[in-house]
């Protein structure tokens, strides 16, 4: 087993999870993130919840991380994740992962209403979430 490479921070504010991703992730960091999001979102299961993902400083990840990330998002959607605002101010190729699985049934159950949008700044992301009826916590206002 290797030590974790890369960094993430995951904080829950009411029914919104805020994820900040940085650096280049290896499998150990990805597994730690997976366990953390399962734990922090468990209290939200059965009700709609939202994720704000700041990924401007996230770099590449090792190949074995991709299926873990896909499974993590799939499980989050099954457990009530309805909206995700991705913030990527640097515009890079790392968004391919999110586009790659966008329409595949492997990724989303057609009966679950899940929407993801990419933004270049937090303000635009928050405006979109508000327009979608998300009660944005005071920490983001």
Tab-separated table of C-alpha atoms in Angstrom:
chain	number	residue	atom	x	y	z
A	1	UNK	CA	0.000	0.000	0.000
A	2	UNK	CA	1.200	3.471	-0.849
A	3	UNK	CA	0.736	6.747	0.971
A	4	UNK	CA	-1.960	9.091	-0.291
A	5	UNK	CA	-1.019	11.523	-3.050
A	6	UNK	CA	-3.163	14.521	-3.773
A	7	UNK	CA	-5.573	16.174	-1.393
A	8	UNK	CA	-9.285	16.631	-0.880
A	9	UNK	CA	-11.480	18.324	1.653
A	10	UNK	CA	-15.121	17.316	2.105
A	11	UNK	CA	-17.464	19.308	4.318
A	12	UNK	CA	-21.216	19.003	4.812
A	13	UNK	CA	-23.321	22.131	5.214
A	14	UNK	CA	-26.933	21.111	5.780
A	15	UNK	CA	-27.888	19.263	2.546
A	16	UNK	CA	-24.874	20.477	0.556
A	17	UNK	CA	-21.515	18.731	0.405
A	18	UNK	CA	-18.568	20.910	-0.545
A	19	UNK	CA	-15.683	19.011	-2.117
A	20	UNK	CA	-12.333	20.596	-2.836
A	21	UNK	CA	-9.945	18.470	-4.911
A	22	UNK	CA	-6.237	19.244	-5.344
A	23	UNK	CA	-3.148	17.663	-6.784
A	24	UNK	CA	-2.674	14.317	-8.491
A	25	UNK	CA	-4.659	11.523	-6.876
A	26	UNK	CA	-3.587	7.946	-6.466
A	27	UNK	CA	-5.781	4.981	-5.540
A	28	UNK	CA	-5.265	5.487	-1.795
A	29	UNK	CA	-6.547	9.075	-1.915
A	30	UNK	CA	-9.467	8.028	-4.101
A	31	UNK	CA	-10.470	5.227	-1.708
A	32	UNK	CA	-10.216	7.592	1.279
A	33	UNK	CA	-12.449	10.087	-0.560
A	34	UNK	CA	-14.934	7.318	-1.387
A	35	UNK	CA	-15.245	6.290	2.268
A	36	UNK	CA	-15.492	9.910	3.402
A	37	UNK	CA	-18.284	10.822	1.007
A	38	UNK	CA	-20.211	7.655	1.908
A	39	UNK	CA	-19.926	8.561	5.580
A	40	UNK	CA	-20.762	12.272	5.257
A	41	UNK	CA	-23.700	11.717	2.926
A	42	UNK	CA	-25.231	8.825	4.902
A	43	UNK	CA	-27.324	11.209	6.999
A	44	UNK	CA	-28.787	12.619	3.747
A	45	UNK	CA	-29.950	9.331	2.207
A	46	UNK	CA	-33.574	9.388	1.227
A	47	UNK	CA	-33.686	13.130	0.638
A	48	UNK	CA	-32.300	15.243	-2.186
A	49	UNK	CA	-28.858	16.703	-1.648
A	50	UNK	CA	-26.328	18.730	-3.596
A	51	UNK	CA	-22.593	18.728	-4.147
A	52	UNK	CA	-20.372	21.673	-5.004
A	53	UNK	CA	-17.052	20.424	-6.353
A	54	UNK	CA	-14.109	22.827	-6.617
A	55	UNK	CA	-11.701	21.060	-8.945
A	56	UNK	CA	-9.638	23.912	-10.389
A	57	UNK	CA	-6.453	22.618	-8.730
A	58	UNK	CA	-7.143	18.927	-9.298
A	59	UNK	CA	-4.638	17.257	-11.569
A	60	UNK	CA	-4.558	13.861	-13.160
A	61	UNK	CA	-5.211	10.581	-11.367
A	62	UNK	CA	-3.831	7.095	-11.792
A	63	UNK	CA	-5.866	4.807	-14.099
A	64	UNK	CA	-7.186	2.615	-11.288
A	65	UNK	CA	-8.908	5.677	-9.775
A	66	UNK	CA	-11.425	6.063	-12.612
A	67	UNK	CA	-13.718	3.129	-11.756
A	68	UNK	CA	-13.655	4.121	-8.081
A	69	UNK	CA	-14.729	7.683	-8.890
A	70	UNK	CA	-17.446	6.456	-11.258
A	71	UNK	CA	-18.803	4.019	-8.653
A	72	UNK	CA	-18.709	6.715	-5.969
A	73	UNK	CA	-20.780	9.128	-8.053
A	74	UNK	CA	-23.161	6.362	-9.110
A	75	UNK	CA	-23.745	5.468	-5.459
A	76	UNK	CA	-24.165	9.125	-4.466
A	77	UNK	CA	-26.835	9.601	-7.144
A	78	UNK	CA	-28.611	6.437	-5.995
A	79	UNK	CA	-28.556	7.845	-2.444
A	80	UNK	CA	-30.108	11.211	-3.293
A	81	UNK	CA	-27.527	13.420	-5.025
A	82	UNK	CA	-29.625	15.496	-7.440
A	83	UNK	CA	-27.391	18.448	-8.376
A	84	UNK	CA	-23.655	18.866	-8.769
A	85	UNK	CA	-21.920	22.118	-9.612
A	86	UNK	CA	-18.379	21.506	-10.847
A	87	UNK	CA	-16.106	24.536	-10.625
A	88	UNK	CA	-13.101	24.431	-12.916
A	89	UNK	CA	-11.571	27.870	-13.433
A	90	UNK	CA	-8.556	26.528	-15.298
A	91	UNK	CA	-10.352	24.531	-17.960
A	92	UNK	CA	-8.472	21.295	-18.449
A	93	UNK	CA	-8.840	17.837	-19.889
A	94	UNK	CA	-9.747	16.357	-16.515
A	95	UNK	CA	-13.410	16.987	-17.282
A	96	UNK	CA	-13.333	14.102	-19.762
A	97	UNK	CA	-14.131	11.684	-16.942
A	98	UNK	CA	-17.432	13.424	-16.244
A	99	UNK	CA	-18.382	13.654	-19.911
A	100	UNK	CA	-17.328	10.074	-20.674
A	101	UNK	CA	-20.045	8.573	-18.456
A	102	UNK	CA	-22.663	11.302	-18.846
A	103	UNK	CA	-25.213	9.324	-20.850
A	104	UNK	CA	-24.312	5.748	-19.966
A	105	UNK	CA	-26.809	3.755	-17.923
A	106	UNK	CA	-23.827	2.385	-16.024
A	107	UNK	CA	-23.549	5.827	-14.526
A	108	UNK	CA	-27.103	7.075	-14.097
A	109	UNK	CA	-30.435	5.419	-13.503
A	110	UNK	CA	-32.843	7.028	-15.957
A	111	UNK	CA	-35.472	7.356	-13.198
A	112	UNK	CA	-33.253	9.514	-11.006
A	113	UNK	CA	-33.223	13.246	-11.662
A	114	UNK	CA	-29.541	14.193	-11.555
A	115	UNK	CA	-28.022	17.228	-13.218
A	116	UNK	CA	-24.406	18.360	-13.340
A	117	UNK	CA	-23.071	21.618	-14.746
A	118	UNK	CA	-19.550	22.990	-15.049
A	119	UNK	CA	-18.735	26.569	-14.106
A	120	UNK	CA	-15.628	28.721	-14.099
A	121	UNK	CA	-16.423	30.427	-10.789
A	122	UNK	CA	-18.293	29.862	-7.545
A	123	UNK	CA	-20.744	32.748	-8.041
A	124	UNK	CA	-22.110	31.297	-11.291
A	125	UNK	CA	-22.375	27.865	-9.666
A	126	UNK	CA	-24.324	29.261	-6.712
A	127	UNK	CA	-26.672	31.212	-9.003
A	128	UNK	CA	-27.427	28.035	-10.947
A	129	UNK	CA	-28.056	26.037	-7.764
A	130	UNK	CA	-30.433	28.726	-6.474
A	131	UNK	CA	-32.282	28.703	-9.817
A	132	UNK	CA	-32.637	24.930	-9.393
A	133	UNK	CA	-34.316	25.428	-6.014
A	134	UNK	CA	-31.331	24.459	-3.872
A	135	UNK	CA	-31.288	26.153	-0.484
A	136	UNK	CA	-27.682	27.346	-0.511
A	137	UNK	CA	-26.272	27.435	3.053
A	138	UNK	CA	-25.096	30.714	4.563
A	139	UNK	CA	-21.471	29.548	4.314
A	140	UNK	CA	-21.689	30.130	0.552
A	141	UNK	CA	-23.597	33.440	0.539
